[in-house]
Amino acid sequence: MTAVSAGRSRREALDLARQSRRPSRLGAPAGAAPGPDHHRSGDAGFVTLLRQVWRSAAQAPDLHQAVDTMLTLDGHVPAEVPLRALATPAACAVAALWGASWQGEHRCRQLPGAGRTAYTGEVGLGTDGRLLIRTPGEPPLDPAALVGRPRRVPWSRTALERYHATLAQARLRADEAAADCRRWLVEQGEEGRTAILDRLEQATLRTAPFILYQEGRQYTNFRDRNTIVGKTLWPGHPDCAYTALRYLPPDLWPTQDVLMVVCLTLLVRSGSPGRIEEANGTELNLDNIGDLLERVRRTYDSVWAGRPVAPAPDTRVASLDTLAGELAAQRAAVAGQAQLYREIHGALLHKVERVAAAPGAAAWEREAALVERLGERLPVHGGTLAQLGDALEADPAWLTRPHGGFGTGLESLVYETVRAATGVFGADFAMSRGMRRLGALIEAMRGEEWQRIVGWELPEYFCCVVPAPDADRHFPGGPAKVADLAWAMSSRMQYNSWHFVPGNLPPEAAALRRDYFVPPTMPDLAHFSDQHHHGHVTARVRFTVRSPQPVEILGRQFKGFIDLRLLRCDGAPFEEADLLAAHQASRFIARATGLAADLAAAGDRFAVTAFDSRWHWTTILAAAATGSRR
């Protein structure tokens, strides 16, 4: 019996299940609305961004400025990322024509030329967001792959000479790298290659969407025709690149697949499956991967007090494999000394691992404001969030008793922390999620009833969403629309909890359900997230902070069991200081959840009953009626 249907007859539960759970239509029959709640254009999000970028590029006074606009998607991504997405001929062309490359200068500029035009090519913006270039010897660009019309590109004889020399060297290097990768795969033997494909299959199945390239071939588990296992392709699907390679000798593997398998293997070995997303939107080649690993090495060494990891002597697979293994070993130690996080560029789904600086004045000011608000509303006191957690640990019993209008102190603590975060961080929405019945989880864990745990559906989880009092300024429809959006966010976050729990259970338990992700462990800060995810486009989720936290239950660590999320629909992006302070607030909620779990393990019986659709409706409309401000 789920938390929603507990205490009801079967007929009552069925009647409830047939009702709409959308706050503005509570009690109405599900599916009976005259039309959709919102009308979303089929080209909203990324398609609209690309059209805006093309218009800006078309209005640029000079060709090199137009190319710069297309490369950066008009300032939405760093130029380095799209430069890494160029196949060899296109990369050589950009360097020859405008002097830009990911290894050197990132901005395009007007280079000196000599003589009249020797060749006329084209440049355009691809529907995938990449720069498309017609280079000497290639046919005209495919109009179906372009946003708008291509621009003509005059090539001087000097530019042609630069291109020819650069391309010859690049192709020679690419051929040597491909041969090195193929030799390395042969050395692994059939059993080793099978293990590599097995690990990659699980890694890409359990990670977020990615789009990767290798000399004209796309590898993705997202939106377009999928070529890698994920939501669409199941393990063993004949269209998955891994399946096609399983029983082939390496000599028969396509060169692009050889590079793809080796590069993804190096990324996963260097840390976790999440490292794949740090290559999102770029070309898979040894130069790119070698540079990515070197940047990680320098980042770790900047804060690691122990023996530094030596740089790879070259970009041969064996050297990069050694470096990847050493980075994986160093990663846990670095995470214990400094705060790692990922910066996300949402337009291309690209992530960059960073090390946060020590909290400065801005982070402490935000934390102090949170502490002041929580001290007024909760029975805990201290000067920092950590001290509030210590006070909580000294007297946790109130967490399972009624408090602040809620059935339990835990619910009150979650709500007040999220509410305070909305105001302190200037967020349009803030939220935190968790599990409704910690006692049921503990009971199932003691009995090793793994099937029971993975069989729980979304109502067994909750997410408390608190919008800013003026969040309705972003949406026609007023507070009722905000309540519907808040519930949509809450439902999605329940799905996230459902998605992560199996990854914390023993392998035999996780195997009982195919659909789960590797639980998150690292906070992130995202820019322009309102491009691809349909829910993000609808709710205008532009800038975000996410802080997942582990919770220990019966001695087992559940990674990503709770989190705190902040989002803004417009304005300025969140900063590192916001992330650091939010991470402390998230840790405070996690400590409370762990203490509540300890009480449940000791026999205390309670459940989180708030934060359903009716709660979001009444709370948000009540706040609007009273004119509550930040």
XYZ file of C-alpha atoms in Angstrom:
630
model
C 0.000 0.000 0.000
C 1.424 3.391 -0.995
C 1.563 6.455 1.198
C -1.202 8.008 -0.899
C -3.675 5.137 -0.535
C -2.884 4.258 3.107
C -6.013 4.113 5.265
C -8.421 4.078 2.308
C -10.590 1.313 0.897
C -9.737 -0.108 -2.495
C -12.726 1.696 -4.053
C -11.677 5.008 -2.518
C -8.123 4.501 -3.693
C -9.301 3.770 -7.255
C -11.581 6.809 -7.253
C -8.671 8.948 -6.104
C -6.392 7.481 -8.765
C -8.917 8.498 -11.454
C -8.816 12.135 -10.373
C -6.451 14.743 -11.742
C -3.548 15.482 -9.439
C -2.847 18.824 -11.066
C -3.388 21.445 -8.335
C -5.691 23.662 -10.388
C -7.959 20.696 -11.260
C -7.985 18.766 -7.999
C -11.016 16.493 -7.782
C -11.766 16.705 -11.508
C -11.649 13.509 -13.597
C -8.189 12.933 -15.017
C -7.942 13.531 -18.744
C -11.170 15.539 -18.906
C -9.657 18.975 -19.456
C -10.791 20.692 -22.673
C -7.202 21.215 -23.774
C -3.567 21.222 -22.648
C -2.604 23.325 -19.667
C -0.070 25.213 -21.710
C 0.622 25.591 -25.399
C 4.251 24.974 -26.123
C 5.548 25.709 -29.593
C 7.169 22.744 -31.268
C 10.266 24.830 -31.935
C 10.641 26.236 -28.412
C 13.942 25.875 -26.610
C 17.026 24.951 -28.589
C 15.426 25.480 -32.000
C 14.457 29.016 -31.068
C 17.942 29.698 -29.694
C 19.556 28.521 -32.940
C 17.330 30.820 -34.988
C 18.251 33.743 -32.760
C 21.923 32.881 -33.108
C 21.641 32.729 -36.877
C 19.907 36.100 -37.035
C 22.689 37.632 -34.929
C 25.341 36.015 -37.120
C 23.656 37.213 -40.297
C 23.751 40.797 -38.981
C 27.437 40.654 -37.993
C 29.490 43.246 -39.929
C 32.365 40.843 -40.681
C 32.514 37.172 -41.522
C 34.886 36.305 -38.696
C 32.525 37.972 -36.216
C 29.618 35.976 -37.651
C 31.579 32.766 -37.185
C 32.412 33.783 -33.619
C 28.703 34.306 -32.934
C 27.868 30.860 -34.290
C 30.701 29.170 -32.406
C 29.602 30.545 -29.033
C 25.887 30.308 -29.828
C 25.862 34.062 -29.276
C 27.470 33.836 -25.842
C 25.580 30.792 -24.542
C 28.632 28.477 -24.471
C 32.419 28.997 -24.293
C 33.958 28.963 -27.778
C 36.350 26.180 -26.735
C 33.518 23.622 -26.553
C 32.229 24.053 -30.148
C 35.827 24.247 -31.405
C 36.358 20.767 -29.921
C 33.266 19.595 -31.811
C 34.810 20.189 -35.239
C 35.871 17.218 -37.342
C 39.444 17.339 -38.658
C 38.834 19.168 -41.986
C 36.541 21.749 -40.360
C 38.971 22.351 -37.493
C 41.807 22.914 -39.951
C 39.624 25.281 -41.975
C 38.714 27.441 -38.965
C 42.384 27.642 -38.013
C 43.466 28.506 -41.562
C 40.738 31.082 -42.209
C 40.301 32.746 -38.815
C 43.145 31.529 -36.575
C 40.913 29.859 -33.967
C 41.424 26.428 -32.379
C 40.734 24.848 -29.007
C 44.500 24.424 -28.477
C 45.209 28.134 -28.912
C 43.242 31.301 -29.605
C 39.497 30.712 -29.192
C 38.210 33.869 -30.843
C 38.034 34.172 -34.582
C 39.883 37.094 -36.135
C 40.683 38.466 -39.542
C 43.935 36.888 -40.764
C 46.109 38.517 -43.419
C 45.593 37.042 -46.874
C 47.336 37.364 -50.198
C 45.986 37.475 -53.735
C 42.522 37.078 -55.106
C 39.981 34.450 -54.133
C 41.223 30.959 -55.022
C 38.224 29.015 -53.750
C 34.760 29.847 -52.412
C 33.386 27.732 -49.609
C 30.515 28.016 -47.158
C 29.917 28.292 -43.440
C 26.662 27.791 -41.564
C 25.044 26.862 -38.276
C 23.986 23.232 -38.001
C 20.666 22.161 -36.528
C 22.706 20.365 -33.840
C 24.364 23.654 -32.837
C 27.722 22.877 -34.463
C 29.555 25.061 -36.949
C 29.371 23.520 -40.432
C 32.017 24.364 -43.008
C 32.370 23.447 -46.660
C 36.072 22.857 -47.183
C 37.973 22.417 -50.458
C 36.965 19.219 -52.202
C 33.647 18.846 -50.363
C 30.109 19.258 -51.783
C 27.868 22.180 -50.801
C 26.408 22.089 -47.304
C 23.148 20.187 -46.941
C 20.324 22.754 -46.482
C 18.382 20.254 -44.339
C 21.217 20.253 -41.794
C 21.377 24.055 -41.555
C 19.639 26.796 -39.627
C 19.064 29.517 -42.214
C 21.182 29.981 -45.327
C 24.941 29.416 -45.398
C 27.340 32.306 -45.901
C 29.903 32.255 -48.679
C 33.528 32.083 -47.565
C 36.273 33.364 -49.862
C 39.553 31.464 -49.524
C 42.741 33.262 -50.464
C 45.687 31.305 -51.792
C 47.443 31.927 -48.463
C 44.510 30.431 -46.555
C 44.492 27.420 -48.880
C 48.183 26.850 -48.287
C 47.716 27.070 -44.518
C 44.796 24.655 -44.720
C 46.626 22.148 -46.889
C 49.657 22.028 -44.602
C 47.591 21.820 -41.407
C 45.252 19.161 -42.796
C 48.120 16.921 -43.910
C 49.656 16.992 -40.433
C 46.285 16.484 -38.721
C 45.399 13.489 -40.872
C 48.768 11.895 -40.251
C 48.302 12.365 -36.511
C 44.738 11.008 -36.685
C 45.897 7.915 -38.595
C 48.618 7.238 -36.038
C 46.124 7.652 -33.169
C 43.620 5.292 -34.808
C 46.309 2.650 -35.315
C 47.428 3.034 -31.689
C 43.835 2.600 -30.465
C 43.343 -0.504 -32.617
C 46.571 -2.053 -31.341
C 45.535 -1.360 -27.766
C 42.200 -3.074 -28.304
C 43.941 -6.108 -29.822
C 46.220 -6.289 -26.768
C 43.177 -6.479 -24.467
C 42.203 -9.823 -25.942
C 38.663 -10.986 -26.602
C 37.826 -11.267 -22.910
C 39.196 -7.809 -22.171
C 37.275 -6.226 -25.050
C 34.082 -7.882 -23.866
C 34.651 -6.473 -20.375
C 35.260 -3.022 -21.865
C 32.011 -3.134 -23.841
C 30.107 -4.444 -20.808
C 31.369 -1.575 -18.670
C 30.610 1.037 -21.322
C 27.142 -0.399 -21.813
C 26.352 -0.002 -18.126
C 28.023 3.417 -17.952
C 26.057 4.923 -20.825
C 22.834 3.206 -19.743
C 23.107 4.759 -16.254
C 24.209 8.271 -17.156
C 22.502 11.426 -18.386
C 21.975 12.248 -22.084
C 25.070 12.751 -24.226
C 25.872 13.648 -27.823
C 29.387 12.831 -29.028
C 31.067 12.895 -32.434
C 33.860 11.139 -34.272
C 34.735 12.375 -37.760
C 31.202 12.659 -39.081
C 29.592 9.939 -36.968
C 27.293 10.823 -34.067
C 27.067 8.735 -30.895
C 24.096 9.582 -28.722
C 21.425 8.293 -26.367
C 19.457 11.541 -26.725
C 16.670 12.714 -29.024
C 18.100 12.018 -32.477
C 18.253 8.488 -33.784
C 20.015 6.744 -30.913
C 23.226 4.848 -31.615
C 24.171 4.003 -28.025
C 22.236 2.117 -25.344
C 20.017 4.336 -23.183
C 16.345 5.131 -22.810
C 15.532 4.105 -26.382
C 17.982 1.294 -27.086
C 18.101 -1.553 -24.592
C 21.290 -3.574 -23.935
C 21.857 -5.869 -26.868
C 19.796 -3.778 -29.295
C 21.111 -4.322 -32.844
C 21.282 -0.552 -33.468
C 23.609 0.023 -30.502
C 27.236 0.464 -31.552
C 28.431 -1.781 -28.700
C 26.240 -4.669 -29.876
C 27.571 -4.393 -33.406
C 31.171 -4.715 -32.158
C 30.836 -7.558 -29.648
C 31.794 -10.464 -31.874
C 33.930 -8.674 -34.434
C 37.730 -8.828 -34.404
C 39.223 -5.343 -33.920
C 40.487 -5.282 -37.504
C 36.876 -5.128 -38.659
C 35.828 -2.354 -36.283
C 35.128 0.952 -38.096
C 37.774 3.532 -37.259
C 35.187 5.862 -35.689
C 34.004 3.037 -33.402
C 37.575 2.233 -32.413
C 38.137 5.832 -31.296
C 34.748 5.991 -29.601
C 35.292 2.854 -27.504
C 38.814 3.789 -26.448
C 37.980 7.419 -25.627
C 34.899 6.516 -23.580
C 36.889 3.863 -21.750
C 39.516 6.428 -20.767
C 36.846 8.840 -19.551
C 35.037 6.264 -17.416
C 38.298 4.912 -15.964
C 39.343 8.414 -14.917
C 36.495 8.873 -12.467
C 32.937 7.763 -13.104
C 30.387 7.412 -15.896
C 29.593 11.071 -15.315
C 32.923 11.963 -16.917
C 31.335 11.144 -20.289
C 29.255 14.298 -19.988
C 32.451 16.355 -19.778
C 33.018 15.439 -23.427
C 29.431 16.230 -24.417
C 29.114 17.967 -27.755
C 32.752 17.367 -28.776
C 34.847 15.089 -30.973
C 36.137 11.858 -29.470
C 39.845 11.744 -30.264
C 42.987 11.195 -28.233
C 44.036 14.850 -28.370
C 40.727 16.008 -26.899
C 40.640 13.286 -24.259
C 44.299 13.782 -23.391
C 43.741 17.496 -22.888
C 40.618 16.867 -20.783
C 42.520 14.482 -18.510
C 45.422 16.899 -18.252
C 43.059 19.672 -17.157
C 41.618 17.349 -14.520
C 45.163 16.508 -13.370
C 46.092 20.173 -12.993
C 42.825 20.884 -11.189
C 43.401 18.074 -8.692
C 47.047 18.948 -8.160
C 46.101 22.571 -7.405
C 44.463 21.439 -4.135
C 45.999 18.031 -3.432
C 48.662 18.111 -0.712
C 49.967 14.613 -1.431
C 52.204 13.300 -4.180
C 51.217 14.980 -7.445
C 50.129 12.898 -10.409
C 52.622 13.122 -13.251
C 51.352 14.314 -16.643
C 51.072 11.752 -19.413
C 54.282 11.827 -21.510
C 52.247 11.657 -24.719
C 48.734 10.957 -25.998
C 49.229 7.264 -26.680
C 46.451 5.115 -25.269
C 48.716 3.318 -22.797
C 49.949 6.639 -21.362
C 46.456 8.089 -21.070
C 45.162 4.866 -19.528
C 47.800 5.116 -16.794
C 46.899 8.757 -16.175
C 43.176 7.912 -16.049
C 43.761 5.257 -13.399
C 45.850 7.592 -11.243
C 43.236 10.339 -11.496
C 40.505 7.947 -10.401
C 42.570 6.987 -7.355
C 43.295 10.632 -6.537
C 39.711 11.828 -6.996
C 38.314 10.586 -3.676
C 41.207 12.114 -1.741
C 40.788 15.461 -3.519
C 37.053 15.459 -2.779
C 37.924 15.126 0.903
C 40.052 18.282 0.807
C 38.104 20.600 -1.496
C 34.636 20.973 -2.935
C 34.348 19.557 -6.428
C 31.429 20.636 -8.594
C 30.399 20.669 -12.221
C 29.622 23.720 -14.293
C 27.029 22.887 -16.951
C 26.509 24.671 -20.265
C 22.957 23.587 -20.985
C 22.789 24.523 -24.655
C 25.257 21.718 -25.524
C 24.764 19.587 -22.357
C 28.481 20.079 -21.705
C 29.912 19.751 -18.188
C 33.218 20.881 -16.712
C 34.552 19.596 -13.380
C 35.830 22.402 -11.177
C 37.286 22.858 -7.697
C 35.564 25.544 -5.660
C 37.589 28.156 -3.854
C 37.299 28.352 -0.076
C 34.011 30.030 0.934
C 34.401 33.793 0.829
C 32.375 36.675 2.188
C 29.521 36.200 -0.281
C 29.031 32.524 0.638
C 29.185 33.295 4.369
C 26.663 36.132 3.995
C 24.202 33.798 2.311
C 24.737 31.135 4.967
C 24.305 33.677 7.764
C 20.995 34.798 6.263
C 19.823 31.171 6.098
C 20.880 30.545 9.696
C 19.016 33.635 10.899
C 15.779 32.583 9.199
C 15.992 28.972 10.338
C 16.806 29.989 13.889
C 13.551 31.968 13.977
C 11.422 29.073 12.729
C 13.047 25.891 14.029
C 14.064 24.791 17.562
C 17.774 24.810 16.718
C 20.338 27.550 17.237
C 23.905 28.261 16.179
C 26.056 30.550 14.118
C 26.452 28.303 11.064
C 24.456 25.609 9.325
C 26.910 23.038 10.648
C 26.207 24.273 14.176
C 22.458 24.048 13.523
C 23.091 20.455 12.496
C 25.003 19.825 15.727
C 22.094 21.241 17.733
C 19.739 19.034 15.796
C 21.855 15.991 16.538
C 21.832 16.822 20.252
C 18.028 16.759 20.369
C 16.526 15.053 17.278
C 13.325 13.680 18.850
C 11.189 16.597 17.632
C 11.852 15.546 14.018
C 9.186 12.826 14.286
C 6.648 14.911 16.243
C 4.247 17.594 14.997
C 5.890 20.977 14.455
C 5.073 24.214 12.697
C 1.754 23.055 11.322
C 3.233 19.845 9.906
C 2.774 16.280 11.044
C 6.505 15.977 11.732
C 9.426 18.225 12.508
C 11.246 16.749 9.502
C 8.597 18.168 7.163
C 8.788 21.510 8.941
C 12.580 21.551 8.619
C 12.500 20.693 4.917
C 9.887 23.354 4.195
C 11.533 26.093 6.219
C 14.951 25.389 4.690
C 13.565 25.431 1.154
C 11.493 28.524 1.891
C 14.517 30.330 3.322
C 16.630 29.304 0.315
C 14.072 30.781 -2.096
C 14.408 34.152 -0.428
C 18.118 34.222 0.444
C 19.323 33.151 -2.997
C 16.824 35.238 -4.954
C 15.511 32.075 -6.582
C 12.236 31.861 -8.453
C 11.794 28.315 -7.135
C 13.651 26.170 -4.613
C 12.978 22.522 -3.781
C 14.141 19.466 -1.869
C 13.129 15.822 -2.198
C 13.200 12.636 -0.125
C 11.335 9.445 0.834
C 8.008 9.475 2.642
C 8.314 6.339 4.782
C 11.823 5.850 6.112
C 10.507 3.156 8.452
C 9.259 1.088 5.522
C 12.662 1.405 3.845
C 14.412 0.230 6.995
C 12.023 -2.686 7.395
C 12.619 -3.772 3.801
C 16.395 -3.409 4.145
C 16.459 -5.566 7.281
C 14.548 -8.269 5.460
C 16.617 -7.805 2.276
C 13.344 -7.258 0.419
C 15.034 -5.621 -2.539
C 12.158 -6.290 -4.916
C 9.870 -4.397 -2.573
C 12.153 -1.349 -2.557
C 12.713 -1.167 -6.313
C 8.998 -1.788 -6.828
C 7.930 1.375 -5.009
C 6.409 3.972 -7.287
C 6.554 7.777 -7.275
C 4.030 8.377 -4.437
C 6.534 6.801 -2.031
C 8.744 9.865 -2.601
C 8.158 13.574 -2.078
C 9.505 16.911 -3.183
C 8.750 20.217 -1.479
C 8.721 23.086 -4.014
C 8.509 26.688 -2.785
C 8.201 29.459 -5.397
C 9.084 33.079 -4.810
C 6.019 35.196 -3.993
C 6.427 37.027 -7.308
C 7.227 33.958 -9.438
C 3.968 34.474 -11.343
C 5.550 37.430 -13.140
C 7.142 34.852 -15.460
C 3.941 33.003 -16.336
C 0.510 34.015 -17.605
C -2.109 32.451 -15.371
C -1.015 33.868 -12.030
C -0.589 31.848 -8.824
C -2.680 28.944 -10.161
C -0.200 28.480 -12.998
C 2.697 28.695 -10.538
C 1.065 25.995 -8.389
C 0.672 23.720 -11.413
C 4.300 24.259 -12.379
C 5.466 23.658 -8.814
C 3.603 20.355 -8.741
C 5.070 19.387 -12.128
C 8.529 20.054 -10.675
C 7.673 18.088 -7.552
C 6.515 15.118 -9.628
C 9.669 15.202 -11.691
C 11.838 15.274 -8.568
C 9.931 12.294 -7.168
C 10.879 10.526 -10.377
C 14.522 11.460 -9.791
C 14.458 9.912 -6.312
C 12.815 6.800 -7.770
C 15.535 6.775 -10.447
C 18.470 6.923 -8.024
C 17.529 4.574 -5.171
C 18.279 1.233 -6.947
C 21.828 2.402 -7.675
C 22.477 2.408 -3.931
C 21.387 -1.189 -3.395
C 23.426 -4.389 -3.848
C 24.021 -5.296 -7.518
C 21.517 -8.133 -7.392
C 18.882 -5.669 -6.158
C 19.681 -3.044 -8.773
C 19.428 -5.724 -11.465
C 15.734 -6.141 -10.590
C 14.997 -2.877 -12.414
C 16.586 -1.815 -15.672
C 15.646 1.847 -15.444
C 17.870 3.650 -12.953
C 20.747 6.122 -12.998
C 24.012 6.244 -11.102
C 23.159 8.325 -8.000
C 24.645 11.846 -8.127
C 27.340 12.846 -5.659
C 28.586 16.200 -6.930
C 26.820 19.581 -6.865
C 26.485 21.524 -10.070
C 25.842 25.003 -11.360
C 24.060 25.286 -14.730
C 23.649 28.003 -17.338
C 20.852 28.110 -19.939
C 19.148 24.869 -18.968
C 15.948 25.961 -20.745
C 16.991 24.523 -24.111
C 16.367 20.775 -24.382
C 14.383 19.304 -21.471
C 10.682 19.862 -22.223
C 9.872 20.523 -18.563
C 12.706 23.027 -18.316
C 11.501 24.844 -21.427
C 7.938 25.026 -20.079
C 8.991 26.181 -16.596
C 11.754 28.474 -17.917
C 14.433 26.724 -15.898
C 17.324 28.878 -17.070
C 19.902 29.026 -14.248
C 20.171 26.366 -11.555
C 22.111 25.085 -8.571
C 21.794 21.445 -7.521
C 23.293 19.962 -4.358
C 22.755 16.199 -3.933
C 23.625 14.691 -0.563
C 24.098 11.143 0.772
C 22.162 9.817 3.756
C 23.343 6.829 5.790
C 20.579 4.357 6.629
C 21.316 1.162 8.561
C 24.991 1.547 7.754
C 24.381 1.782 3.982
C 25.117 5.072 2.272
C 22.361 6.199 -0.075
C 24.042 8.653 -2.440
C 21.883 11.409 -3.857
C 19.096 10.493 -1.422
C 18.117 14.135 -0.970
C 19.049 17.354 -2.698
C 18.418 21.059 -2.681
C 17.770 22.800 -5.988
C 17.555 26.485 -6.820
C 16.366 27.908 -10.116
C 15.974 31.261 -11.773
C 13.852 31.906 -14.837
C 15.862 34.942 -15.939
C 18.289 37.558 -14.669
C 21.815 36.774 -13.543
C 23.169 33.215 -13.317
C 23.980 31.696 -9.950
C 27.578 32.003 -8.763
C 30.008 29.685 -7.008
C 29.194 31.414 -3.718
C 25.540 30.422 -4.163
C 26.544 26.824 -4.752
C 28.757 26.679 -1.662
C 26.090 28.094 0.643
C 23.351 25.946 -0.917
C 25.535 22.880 -0.417
C 25.663 23.585 3.310
C 21.880 23.992 3.427
C 21.456 20.720 1.556
C 23.817 19.022 4.011
C 21.654 20.334 6.879
C 18.563 18.653 5.362
C 20.559 15.449 4.820
C 21.665 15.393 8.488
C 18.052 15.804 9.571
C 16.975 12.981 7.257
C 19.695 10.700 8.610
C 18.678 11.444 12.199
C 15.034 10.773 11.350
C 16.104 7.459 9.808
C 17.921 6.580 13.040
C 14.729 7.274 14.986
C 12.775 5.098 12.574
C 15.331 2.303 12.999
C 14.842 2.566 16.764
C 11.112 1.965 16.343
C 9.665 5.453 15.844
C 6.805 5.343 13.337
C 6.085 8.395 11.229
C 5.620 9.402 7.610
C 5.946 12.501 5.469
C 2.396 13.274 4.362
C 2.826 16.877 3.195
C 4.073 18.105 -0.191
C 1.412 16.418 -2.340
C -0.522 18.305 -5.030
C -3.133 19.656 -2.595
C -0.403 20.946 -0.282
C 1.271 22.826 -3.134
C -2.077 24.283 -4.218
C -3.150 25.542 -0.814
C 0.295 26.753 0.252
C 1.054 28.685 -2.930
C -2.381 30.287 -3.184
C -2.331 31.195 0.510
C 1.053 32.891 0.098
C -0.277 34.804 -2.916
C -3.387 35.883 -0.999
C -1.391 37.231 1.948
C 1.145 38.921 -0.287
C 4.134 37.196 1.381
C 7.394 38.624 0.077
C 10.877 37.183 -0.109
